[in-house]
Coordinates of C-alpha atoms in Angstrom, one line a residue:
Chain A
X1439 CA -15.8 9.1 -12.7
X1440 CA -17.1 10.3 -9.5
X1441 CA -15.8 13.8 -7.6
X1442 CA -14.3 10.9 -5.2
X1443 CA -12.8 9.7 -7.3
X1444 CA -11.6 12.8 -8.9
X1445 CA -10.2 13.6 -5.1
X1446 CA -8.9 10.6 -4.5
X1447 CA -6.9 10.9 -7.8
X1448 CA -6.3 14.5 -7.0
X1449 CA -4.5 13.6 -3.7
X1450 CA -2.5 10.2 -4.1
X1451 CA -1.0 11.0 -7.5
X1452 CA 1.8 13.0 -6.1
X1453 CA 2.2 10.4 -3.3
X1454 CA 2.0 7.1 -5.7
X1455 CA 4.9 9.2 -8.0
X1456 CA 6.9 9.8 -5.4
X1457 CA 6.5 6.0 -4.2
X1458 CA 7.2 5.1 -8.1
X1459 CA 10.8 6.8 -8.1
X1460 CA 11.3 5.4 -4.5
X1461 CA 10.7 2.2 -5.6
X1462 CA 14.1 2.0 -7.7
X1463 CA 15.5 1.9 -4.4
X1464 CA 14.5 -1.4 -3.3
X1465 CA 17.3 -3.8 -3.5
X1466 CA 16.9 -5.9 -6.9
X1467 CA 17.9 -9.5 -7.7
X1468 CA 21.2 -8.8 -8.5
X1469 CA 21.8 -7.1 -5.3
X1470 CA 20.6 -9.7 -3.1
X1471 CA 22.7 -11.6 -4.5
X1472 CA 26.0 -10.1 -4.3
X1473 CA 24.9 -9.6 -0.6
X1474 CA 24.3 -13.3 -0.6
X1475 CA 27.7 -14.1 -2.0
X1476 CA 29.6 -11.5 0.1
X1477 CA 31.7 -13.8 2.6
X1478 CA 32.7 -11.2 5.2
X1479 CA 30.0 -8.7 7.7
X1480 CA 31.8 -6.1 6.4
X1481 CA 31.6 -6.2 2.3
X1482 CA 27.7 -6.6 3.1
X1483 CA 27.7 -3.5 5.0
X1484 CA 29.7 -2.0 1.9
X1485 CA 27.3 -3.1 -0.5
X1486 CA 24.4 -2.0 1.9
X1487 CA 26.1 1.1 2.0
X1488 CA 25.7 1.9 -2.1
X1489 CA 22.0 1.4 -1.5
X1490 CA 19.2 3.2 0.4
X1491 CA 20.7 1.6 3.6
X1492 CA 23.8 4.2 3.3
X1493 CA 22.3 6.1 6.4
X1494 CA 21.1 3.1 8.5
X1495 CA 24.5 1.6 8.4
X1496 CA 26.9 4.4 9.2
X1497 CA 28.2 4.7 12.8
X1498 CA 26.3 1.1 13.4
X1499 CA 28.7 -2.1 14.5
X1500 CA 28.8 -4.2 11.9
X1501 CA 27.5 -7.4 14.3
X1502 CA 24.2 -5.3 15.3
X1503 CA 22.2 -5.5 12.2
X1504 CA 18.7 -5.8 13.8
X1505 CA 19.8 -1.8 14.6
X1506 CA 20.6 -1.3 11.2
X1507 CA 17.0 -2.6 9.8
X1508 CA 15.4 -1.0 11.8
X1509 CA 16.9 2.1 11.2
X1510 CA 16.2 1.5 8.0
X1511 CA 12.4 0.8 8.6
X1512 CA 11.7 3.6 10.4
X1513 CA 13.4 5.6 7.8
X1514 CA 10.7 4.4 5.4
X1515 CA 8.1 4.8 7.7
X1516 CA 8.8 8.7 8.1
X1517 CA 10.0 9.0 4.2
X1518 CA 6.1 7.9 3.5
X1519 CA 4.6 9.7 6.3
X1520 CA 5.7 12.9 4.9
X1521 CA 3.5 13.1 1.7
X1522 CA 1.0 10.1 1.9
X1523 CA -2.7 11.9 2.2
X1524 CA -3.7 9.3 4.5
X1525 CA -1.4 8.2 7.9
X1526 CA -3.6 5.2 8.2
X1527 CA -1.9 3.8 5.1
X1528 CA 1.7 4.0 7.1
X1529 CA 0.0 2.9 10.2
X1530 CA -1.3 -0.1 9.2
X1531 CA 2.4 -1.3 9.1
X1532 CA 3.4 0.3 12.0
X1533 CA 0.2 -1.6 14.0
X1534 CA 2.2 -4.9 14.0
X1535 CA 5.0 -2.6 16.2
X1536 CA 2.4 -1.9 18.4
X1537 CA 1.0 -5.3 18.8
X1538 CA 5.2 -6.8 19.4
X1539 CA 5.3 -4.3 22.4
X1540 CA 2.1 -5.3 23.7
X1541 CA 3.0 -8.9 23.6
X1542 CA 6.9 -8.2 25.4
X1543 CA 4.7 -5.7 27.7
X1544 CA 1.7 -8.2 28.8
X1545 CA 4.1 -11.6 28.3
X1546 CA 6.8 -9.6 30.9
X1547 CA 4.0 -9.1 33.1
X1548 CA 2.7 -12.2 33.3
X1549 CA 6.0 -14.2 33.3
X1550 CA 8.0 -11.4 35.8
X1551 CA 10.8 -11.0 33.4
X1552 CA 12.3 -7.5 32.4
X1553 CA 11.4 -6.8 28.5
X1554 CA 13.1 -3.8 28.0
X1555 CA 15.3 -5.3 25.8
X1556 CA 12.4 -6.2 23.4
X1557 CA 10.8 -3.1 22.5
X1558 CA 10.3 -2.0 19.1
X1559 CA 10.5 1.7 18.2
X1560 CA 8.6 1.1 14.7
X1561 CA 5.0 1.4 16.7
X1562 CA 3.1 4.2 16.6
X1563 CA 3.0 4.3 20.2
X1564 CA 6.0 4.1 22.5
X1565 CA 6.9 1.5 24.0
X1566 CA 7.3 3.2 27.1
X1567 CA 3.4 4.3 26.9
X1568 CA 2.2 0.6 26.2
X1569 CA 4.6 -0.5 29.5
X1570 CA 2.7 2.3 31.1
X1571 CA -0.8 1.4 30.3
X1572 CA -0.3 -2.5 30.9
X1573 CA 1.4 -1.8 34.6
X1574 CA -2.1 0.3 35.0
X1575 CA 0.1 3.3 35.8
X1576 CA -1.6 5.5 33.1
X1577 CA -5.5 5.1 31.5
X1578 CA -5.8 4.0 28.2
X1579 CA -7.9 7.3 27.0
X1580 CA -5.0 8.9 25.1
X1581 CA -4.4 6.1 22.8
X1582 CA -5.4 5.8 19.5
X1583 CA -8.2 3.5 18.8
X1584 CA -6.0 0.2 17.8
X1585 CA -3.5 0.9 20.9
X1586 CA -6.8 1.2 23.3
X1587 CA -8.5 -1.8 21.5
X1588 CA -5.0 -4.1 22.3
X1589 CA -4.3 -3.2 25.3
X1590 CA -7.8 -3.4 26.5
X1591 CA -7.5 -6.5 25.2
X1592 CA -4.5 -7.9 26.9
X1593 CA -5.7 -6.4 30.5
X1594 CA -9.3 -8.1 30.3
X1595 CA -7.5 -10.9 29.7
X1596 CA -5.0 -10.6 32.2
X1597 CA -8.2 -9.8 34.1
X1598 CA -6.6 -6.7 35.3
X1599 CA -9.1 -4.0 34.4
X1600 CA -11.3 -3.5 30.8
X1601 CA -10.7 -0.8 28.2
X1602 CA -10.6 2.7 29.6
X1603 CA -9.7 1.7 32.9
X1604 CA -7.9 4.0 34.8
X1605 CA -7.0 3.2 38.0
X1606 CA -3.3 2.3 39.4
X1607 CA -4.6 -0.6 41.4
X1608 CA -1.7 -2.9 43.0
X1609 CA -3.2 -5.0 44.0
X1610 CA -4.2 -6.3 40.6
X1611 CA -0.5 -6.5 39.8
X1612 CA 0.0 -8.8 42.5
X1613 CA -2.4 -11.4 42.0
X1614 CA -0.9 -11.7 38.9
X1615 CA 2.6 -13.4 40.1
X1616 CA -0.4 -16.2 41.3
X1617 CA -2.0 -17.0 38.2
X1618 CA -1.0 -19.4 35.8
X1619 CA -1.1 -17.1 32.2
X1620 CA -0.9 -19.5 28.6
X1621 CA 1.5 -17.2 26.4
X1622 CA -0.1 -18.5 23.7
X1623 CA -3.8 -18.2 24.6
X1624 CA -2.5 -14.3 25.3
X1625 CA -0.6 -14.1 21.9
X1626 CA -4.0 -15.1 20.2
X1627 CA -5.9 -12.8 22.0
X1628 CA -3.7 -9.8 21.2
X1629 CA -3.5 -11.2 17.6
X1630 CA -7.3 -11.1 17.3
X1631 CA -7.3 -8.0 18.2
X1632 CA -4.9 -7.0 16.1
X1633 CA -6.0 -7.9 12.8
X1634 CA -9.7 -7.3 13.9
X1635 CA -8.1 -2.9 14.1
X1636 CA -6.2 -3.8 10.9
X1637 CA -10.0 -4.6 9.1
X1638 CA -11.2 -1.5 11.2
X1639 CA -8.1 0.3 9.1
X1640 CA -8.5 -0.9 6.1
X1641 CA -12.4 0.0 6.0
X1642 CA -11.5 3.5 6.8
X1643 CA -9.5 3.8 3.9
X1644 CA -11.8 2.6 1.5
X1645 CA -10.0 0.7 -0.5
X1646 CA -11.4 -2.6 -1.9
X1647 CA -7.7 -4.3 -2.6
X1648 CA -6.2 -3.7 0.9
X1649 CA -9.6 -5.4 1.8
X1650 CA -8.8 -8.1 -0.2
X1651 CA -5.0 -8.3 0.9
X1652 CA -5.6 -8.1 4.4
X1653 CA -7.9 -11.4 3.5
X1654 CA -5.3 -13.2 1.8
X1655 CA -3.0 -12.6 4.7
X1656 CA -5.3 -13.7 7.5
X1657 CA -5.9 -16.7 5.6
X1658 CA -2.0 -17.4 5.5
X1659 CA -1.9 -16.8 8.9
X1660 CA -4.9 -19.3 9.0
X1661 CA -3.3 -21.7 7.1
X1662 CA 0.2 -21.7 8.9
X1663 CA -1.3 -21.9 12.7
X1664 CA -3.5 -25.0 11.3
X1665 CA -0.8 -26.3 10.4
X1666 CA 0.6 -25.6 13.4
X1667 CA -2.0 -27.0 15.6
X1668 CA -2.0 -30.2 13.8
X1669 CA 2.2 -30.9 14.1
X1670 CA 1.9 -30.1 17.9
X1671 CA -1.4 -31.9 18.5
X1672 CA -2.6 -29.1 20.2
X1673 CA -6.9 -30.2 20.1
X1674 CA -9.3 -28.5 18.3
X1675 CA -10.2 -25.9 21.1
X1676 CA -6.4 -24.4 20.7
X1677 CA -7.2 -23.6 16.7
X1678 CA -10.4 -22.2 17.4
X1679 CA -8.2 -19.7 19.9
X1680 CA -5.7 -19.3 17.0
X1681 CA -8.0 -18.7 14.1
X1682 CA -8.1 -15.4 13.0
X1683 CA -12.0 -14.4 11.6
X1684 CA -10.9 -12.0 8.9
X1685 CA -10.5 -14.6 6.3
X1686 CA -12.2 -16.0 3.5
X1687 CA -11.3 -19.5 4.7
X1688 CA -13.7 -21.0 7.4
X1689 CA -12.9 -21.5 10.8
X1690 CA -15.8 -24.7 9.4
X1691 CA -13.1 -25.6 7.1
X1692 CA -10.2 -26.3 9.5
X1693 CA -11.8 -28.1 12.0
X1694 CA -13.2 -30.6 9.3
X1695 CA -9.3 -30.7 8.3
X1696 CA -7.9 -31.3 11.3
X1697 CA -8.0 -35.1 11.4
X1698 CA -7.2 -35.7 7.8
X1699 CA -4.4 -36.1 6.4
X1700 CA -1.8 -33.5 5.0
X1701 CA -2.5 -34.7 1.3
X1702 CA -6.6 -33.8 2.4
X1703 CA -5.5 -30.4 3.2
X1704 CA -3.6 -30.2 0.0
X1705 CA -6.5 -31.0 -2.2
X1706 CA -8.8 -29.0 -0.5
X1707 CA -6.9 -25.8 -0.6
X1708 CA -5.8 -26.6 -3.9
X1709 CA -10.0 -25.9 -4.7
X1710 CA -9.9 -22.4 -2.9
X1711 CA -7.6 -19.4 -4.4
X1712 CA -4.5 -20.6 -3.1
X1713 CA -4.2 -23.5 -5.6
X1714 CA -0.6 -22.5 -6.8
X1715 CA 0.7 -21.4 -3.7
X1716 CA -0.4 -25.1 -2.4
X1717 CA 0.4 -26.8 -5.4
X1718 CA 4.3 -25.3 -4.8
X1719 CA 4.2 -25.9 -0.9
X1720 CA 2.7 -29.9 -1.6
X1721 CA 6.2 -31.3 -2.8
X1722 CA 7.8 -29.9 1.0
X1723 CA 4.3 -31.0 2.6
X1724 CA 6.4 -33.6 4.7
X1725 CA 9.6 -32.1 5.9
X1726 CA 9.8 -31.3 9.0
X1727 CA 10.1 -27.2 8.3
X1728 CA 6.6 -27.5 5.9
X1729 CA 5.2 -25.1 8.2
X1730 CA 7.7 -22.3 7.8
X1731 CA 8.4 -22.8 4.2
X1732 CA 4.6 -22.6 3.7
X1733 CA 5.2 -19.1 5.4
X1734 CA 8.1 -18.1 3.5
X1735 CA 6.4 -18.9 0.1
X1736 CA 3.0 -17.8 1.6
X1737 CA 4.7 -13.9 2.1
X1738 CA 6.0 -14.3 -1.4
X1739 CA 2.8 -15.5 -2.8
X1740 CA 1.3 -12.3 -0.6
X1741 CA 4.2 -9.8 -2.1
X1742 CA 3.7 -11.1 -5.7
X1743 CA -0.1 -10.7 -5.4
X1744 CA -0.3 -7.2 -3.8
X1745 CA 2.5 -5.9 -6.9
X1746 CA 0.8 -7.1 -9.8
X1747 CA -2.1 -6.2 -8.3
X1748 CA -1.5 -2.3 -7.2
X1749 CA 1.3 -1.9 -10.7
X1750 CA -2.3 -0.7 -12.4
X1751 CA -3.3 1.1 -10.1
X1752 CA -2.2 5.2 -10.1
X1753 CA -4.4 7.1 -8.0
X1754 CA -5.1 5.6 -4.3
X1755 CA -3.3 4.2 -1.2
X1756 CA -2.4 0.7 -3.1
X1757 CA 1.2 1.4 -4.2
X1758 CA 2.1 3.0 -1.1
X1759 CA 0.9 0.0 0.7
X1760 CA 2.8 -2.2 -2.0
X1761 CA 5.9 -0.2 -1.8
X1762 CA 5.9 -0.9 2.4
X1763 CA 5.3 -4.3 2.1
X1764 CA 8.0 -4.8 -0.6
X1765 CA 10.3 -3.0 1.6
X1766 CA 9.1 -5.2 4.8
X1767 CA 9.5 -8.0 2.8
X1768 CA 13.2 -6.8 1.6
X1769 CA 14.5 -6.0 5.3
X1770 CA 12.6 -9.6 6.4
X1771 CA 15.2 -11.1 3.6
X1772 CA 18.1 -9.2 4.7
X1773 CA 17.8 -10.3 8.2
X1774 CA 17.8 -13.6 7.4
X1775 CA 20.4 -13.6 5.2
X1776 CA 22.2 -11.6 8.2
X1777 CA 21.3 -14.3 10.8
X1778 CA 22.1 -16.6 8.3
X1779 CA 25.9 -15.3 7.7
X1780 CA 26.2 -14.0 11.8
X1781 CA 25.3 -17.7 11.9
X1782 CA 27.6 -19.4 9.8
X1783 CA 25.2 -21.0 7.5
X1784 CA 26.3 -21.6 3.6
X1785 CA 24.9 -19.2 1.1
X1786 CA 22.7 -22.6 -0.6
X1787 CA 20.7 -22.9 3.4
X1788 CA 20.3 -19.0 3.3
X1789 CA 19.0 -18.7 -0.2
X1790 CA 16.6 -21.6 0.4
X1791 CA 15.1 -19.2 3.3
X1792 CA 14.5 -16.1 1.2
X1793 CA 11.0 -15.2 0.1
X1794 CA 12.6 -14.7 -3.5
X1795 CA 10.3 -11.6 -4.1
X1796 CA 12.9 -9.1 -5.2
X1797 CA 12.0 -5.3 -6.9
Chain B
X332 CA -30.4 45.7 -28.6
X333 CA -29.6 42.1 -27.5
X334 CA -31.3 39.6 -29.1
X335 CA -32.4 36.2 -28.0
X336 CA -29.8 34.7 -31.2
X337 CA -26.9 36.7 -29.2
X338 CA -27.9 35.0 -26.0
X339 CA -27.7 31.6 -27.6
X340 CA -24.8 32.5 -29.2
X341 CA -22.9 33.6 -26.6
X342 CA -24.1 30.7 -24.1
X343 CA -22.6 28.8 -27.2
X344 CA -18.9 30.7 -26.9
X345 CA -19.3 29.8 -22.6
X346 CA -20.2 26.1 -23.5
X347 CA -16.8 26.0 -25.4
X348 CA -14.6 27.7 -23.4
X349 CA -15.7 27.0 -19.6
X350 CA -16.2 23.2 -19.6
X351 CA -12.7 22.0 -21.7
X352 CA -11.2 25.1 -19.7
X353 CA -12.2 23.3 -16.5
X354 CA -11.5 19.9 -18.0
X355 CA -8.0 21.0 -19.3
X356 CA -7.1 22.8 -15.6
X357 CA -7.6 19.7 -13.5
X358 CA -6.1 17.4 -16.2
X359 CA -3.3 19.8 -15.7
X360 CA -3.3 19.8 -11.8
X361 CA -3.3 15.8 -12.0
X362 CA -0.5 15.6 -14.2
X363 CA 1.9 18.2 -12.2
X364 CA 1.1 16.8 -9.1
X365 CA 2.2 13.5 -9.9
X366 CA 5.3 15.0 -11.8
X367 CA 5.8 16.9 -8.5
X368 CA 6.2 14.0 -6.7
X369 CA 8.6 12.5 -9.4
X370 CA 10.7 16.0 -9.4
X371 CA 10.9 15.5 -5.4
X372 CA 13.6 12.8 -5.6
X373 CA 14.8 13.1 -9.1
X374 CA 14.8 17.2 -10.2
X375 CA 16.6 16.3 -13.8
X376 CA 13.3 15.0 -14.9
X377 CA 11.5 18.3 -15.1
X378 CA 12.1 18.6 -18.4
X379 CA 10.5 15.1 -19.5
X380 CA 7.4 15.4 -17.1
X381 CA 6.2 19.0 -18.7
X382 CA 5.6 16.9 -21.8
X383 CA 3.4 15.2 -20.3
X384 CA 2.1 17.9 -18.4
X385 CA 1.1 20.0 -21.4
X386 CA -1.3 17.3 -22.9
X387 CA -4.3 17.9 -21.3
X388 CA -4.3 21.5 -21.7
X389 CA -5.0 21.5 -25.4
X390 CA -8.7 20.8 -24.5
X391 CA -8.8 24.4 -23.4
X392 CA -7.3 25.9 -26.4
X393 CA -9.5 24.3 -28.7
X394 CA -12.8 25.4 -26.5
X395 CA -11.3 28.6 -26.7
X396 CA -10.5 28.1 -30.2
X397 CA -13.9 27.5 -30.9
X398 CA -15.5 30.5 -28.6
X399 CA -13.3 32.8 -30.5
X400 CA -14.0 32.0 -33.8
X401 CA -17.6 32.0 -32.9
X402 CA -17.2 36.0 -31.1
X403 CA -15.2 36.5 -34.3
X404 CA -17.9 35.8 -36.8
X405 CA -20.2 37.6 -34.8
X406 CA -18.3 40.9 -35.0
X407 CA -18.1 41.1 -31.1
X408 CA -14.3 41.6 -31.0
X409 CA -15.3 45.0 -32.6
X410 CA -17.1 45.7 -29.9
X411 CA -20.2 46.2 -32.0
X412 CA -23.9 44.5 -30.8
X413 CA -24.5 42.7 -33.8
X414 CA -28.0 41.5 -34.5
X415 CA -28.4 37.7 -34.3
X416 CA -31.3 35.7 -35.7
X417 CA -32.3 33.2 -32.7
X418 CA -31.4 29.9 -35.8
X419 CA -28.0 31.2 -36.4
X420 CA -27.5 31.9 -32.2
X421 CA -28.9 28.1 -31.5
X422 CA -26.6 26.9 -34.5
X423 CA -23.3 28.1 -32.7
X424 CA -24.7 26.9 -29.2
X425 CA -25.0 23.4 -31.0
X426 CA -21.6 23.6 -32.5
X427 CA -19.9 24.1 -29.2
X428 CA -21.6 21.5 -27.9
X429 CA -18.9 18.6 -28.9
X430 CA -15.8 20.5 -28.1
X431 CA -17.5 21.6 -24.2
X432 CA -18.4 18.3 -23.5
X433 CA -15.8 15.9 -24.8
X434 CA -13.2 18.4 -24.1
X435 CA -14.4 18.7 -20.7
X436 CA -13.9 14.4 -19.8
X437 CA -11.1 14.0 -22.3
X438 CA -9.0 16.1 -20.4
X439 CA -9.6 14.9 -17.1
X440 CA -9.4 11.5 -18.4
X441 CA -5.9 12.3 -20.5
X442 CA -4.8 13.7 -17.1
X443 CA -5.2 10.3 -15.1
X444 CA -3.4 8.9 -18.5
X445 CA -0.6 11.4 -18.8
X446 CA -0.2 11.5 -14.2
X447 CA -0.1 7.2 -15.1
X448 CA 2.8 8.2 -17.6
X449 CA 4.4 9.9 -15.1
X450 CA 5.0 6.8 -12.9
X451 CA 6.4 5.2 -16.2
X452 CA 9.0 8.0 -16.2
X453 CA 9.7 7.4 -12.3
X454 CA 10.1 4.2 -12.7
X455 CA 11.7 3.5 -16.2
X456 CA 12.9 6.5 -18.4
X457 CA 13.9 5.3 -21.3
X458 CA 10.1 4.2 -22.0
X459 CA 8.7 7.7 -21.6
X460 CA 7.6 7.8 -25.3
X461 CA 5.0 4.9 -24.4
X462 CA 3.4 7.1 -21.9
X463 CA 3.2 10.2 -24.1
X464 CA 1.6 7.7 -26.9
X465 CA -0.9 6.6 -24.2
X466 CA -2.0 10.2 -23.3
X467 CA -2.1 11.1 -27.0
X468 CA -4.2 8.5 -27.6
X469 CA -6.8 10.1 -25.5
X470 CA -5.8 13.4 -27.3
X471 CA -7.4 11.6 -30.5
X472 CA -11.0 12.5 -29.5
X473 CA -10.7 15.6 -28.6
X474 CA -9.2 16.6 -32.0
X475 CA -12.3 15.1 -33.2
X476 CA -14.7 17.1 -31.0
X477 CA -12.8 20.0 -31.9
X478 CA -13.2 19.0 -35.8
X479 CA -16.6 18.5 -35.3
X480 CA -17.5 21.6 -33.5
X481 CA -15.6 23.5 -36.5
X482 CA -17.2 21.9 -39.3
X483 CA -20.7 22.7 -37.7
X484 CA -19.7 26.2 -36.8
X485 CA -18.6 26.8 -40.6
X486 CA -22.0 25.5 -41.2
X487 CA -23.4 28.3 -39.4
X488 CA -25.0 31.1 -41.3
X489 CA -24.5 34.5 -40.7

């Protein structure tokens, strides 16, 4: 035992107890699914209003739910704020915010479309700032490292200044409208940036399982834009502008894959870590919606691993983190069963589209 | 006049008391931080988390246990300079030597176990007992350090 280690201890142990009685919050099996049995908007919102969710869902219209998550998100977000030692922990969930506003910011820039509607208030920037610093109307010096590395990120490759730019040049702007701009070559660029801040994060905290989490995740990610790339026959030089190098899988790896067949991919990856995840995902390895139930059981295989991973650990960021993505993954679950019900769908479609990772 | 026995002896009563004193505070501080944080949203477990709080202070009562017995046989709570041969000083040093040490990582240690036992309260109540029986566990060796440093300072002749 090190005097770290001693501080470390010292410091998280009244953050991960508080984040252990917080934790019988989360919505449990039985929960889910009375909410997945309710038939009408307004027993759900009854049932979400027994829970945690009492607050998000009073004085909201039943029909806007997205308000009502995200109420709820941000609640969590400043809940944890308030006693975790380190923000970064909270911040590496709010990053992904931050990145969705850059994308509405940069993609209604390029495409001339208004955005506004778009904007998420869960970043730990406003959205108003990122609009700001991608119109060129403010520098990018007052943003937090991540903010500054994205945006600067976006604008060289709107090729409309670099990082730390200041200028309100015009000009710039206007040779926009005359360029064609790929969405998806700017989406990749942003997203590289994004996860390349997220290992910058996740360094500075020190912790050796949000290393390995963030891995795991950027290998899903991997692993579903592959996938991706292969179904839409998009060549070889659009995964290379996907792939995200934070992995343990090889860019090497996917590129050797590309040609082969589906079953190749499933025996490969059945070699590397992910052998039970694949070996679940093989049986739907044909349908047409492989790729998105490969990311619905990819976030529970994610969920699962980062809980039975951090339920040992006491003293350090890890159940905080766990707790956030739990609760990510819980308000992901509502929505679609939301959508779902908004939607008419039966309750047997929605419950095939839940991650099934439940408190 | 103060004798190079007394010196030892008394360095013996400060090895006992100051390191499972140390040990025994930050187990403490561990354990009511965590039950802090557990209080925060649920105040009706106070009662249940002190239990768990108290654990790692025994550390300190047995250093100090040992330091006192020690000043006791010496005749210094009389507030009389006694004369110590430099054998009898280096036998008490010796004999707080298991109680300072293992008293001083024990409770530390039982803190981390006891703060852990906290999070079984937060999260399931009715299992509490399996907590305290973790943090005893730890509790174990320090009886035996205290045991030992007892049966060595017994062995000390005055």
């Amino acid at each position: 035992m090190t005097t770290s280690d001693l501080q470390i201890g010292q410091s998280y142990a009244y953050a991960v107890a508080r984040i252990r009685q917080a934790e019988n919050g989360l919505l449990d099996r039985n929960r889910i699914a009375r909410i997945l049995d309710a038939s009408e908007m307004s027993e759900i919102l009854r049932i979400l209003g027994e829970t945690e969710y009492s607050w998000a869902v009073s004085d909201v219209a039943a029909t806007d739910y997205e308000a009502i998550l995200t109420r709820e998100l941000e609640r969590v977000f400043r809940y944890v704020s308030q006693f975790v030692p380190d923000l970064t922990v909270v911040d590496l969930f709010r990053m992904k915010y931050d990145l969705h506003n850059c994308k509405v910011a940069f993609r209604a820039l390029a495409l001339g479309v208004d955005g506004s509607g778009l904007w998420s208030p869960l970043g730990t920037v406003s959205a108003a700032e990122i609009w700001r610093a991608a119109t060129l109307e403010i520098g990018l010096d007052g943003f937090p490292k991540h903010a500054r590395d994205l945006l600067g990120a976006g604008l060289d490759h709107l090729q409309l200044g670099v990082s730390g730019d200041t200028p309100a040049d015009d000009s710039r702007l206007e040779q926009l409208a005359d360029r064609p701009i790929d969405p998806q070559a700017l989406d990749a660029v942003l997203d590289r940036a994004y996860f390349s801040s997220l290992d910058e994060a996740v360094y500075q905290i020190g912790s050796s399982l949000l290393t390995k989490l963030l891995r795991l995740r950027v290998d899903l990610v991997n692993m579903t834009a592959f996938l991706r790339c292969v179904r839409l026959r998009r060549g070889l030089a659009a995964l290379r502008s996907a792939f995200i190098p934070f992995g343990d899988l090889p860019l090497e790896l996917f590129e050797k894959l590309y040609n082969e067949p589906v079953e190749t991919f499933v025996r490969e990856m059945s070699m590397s870590m992910y052998d039970s995840l694949i070996s679940e995902w093989s049986a739907f390895s044909k349908r047409k919606d492989a790729v998105a139930i490969l990311e619905r059981l990819g976030r529970r295989y994610f969920t699962e691993m980062c809980s039975a991973s951090s339920a040992a650990v006491f003293f350090g960021p890890e159940p905080i983190a766990s707790y956030l993505i739990a609760k990510e993954n819980e308000i992901n679950d509502l929505r679609t069963i939301l959508v779902g019900k908004a939607n008419g769908l039966d309750t047997e479609s929605i419950r095939e589209r839940l991650s099934g990772a439940y408190a | 006049m103060v004798t190079t026995g007394l010196l030892l002896a008394l360095l013996g009563v400060a090895i006992a008391v100051i390191p499972a004193g140390i040990g025994s505070a930050i187990g403490v501080t561990i354990v009511g931080q965590a039950a802090a944080g557990v209080v925060t949203e649920d105040p009706s477990k106070f009662g249940k988390t002190l239990v768990l709080q108290v654990l790692p202070g025994t550390q300190g009562i047995y250093g100090f246990l040992i330091g006192f017995l020690i000043m006791q046989k010496l005749g210094l709570i009389g507030g009389v300079v006694p004369q110590v041969a430099t054998e009898t000083g280096l036998g008490f040093l010796l004999a707080s030597l298991p109680i300072g040490v293992v008293g001083l990582f024990s409770a530390v240690l039982q803190g981390r176990v006891a703060a852990a036992g906290v999070s079984i309260l937060a999260k399931r109540p009715d299992e509490l007992v399996k907590g305290m029986i973790y943090a005893v566990m730890v509790e174990f060796y320090a009886i035996l350090a205290l045991l030992a440093s007892f049966l060595a300072y017994n062995g000390v002749p005055m």
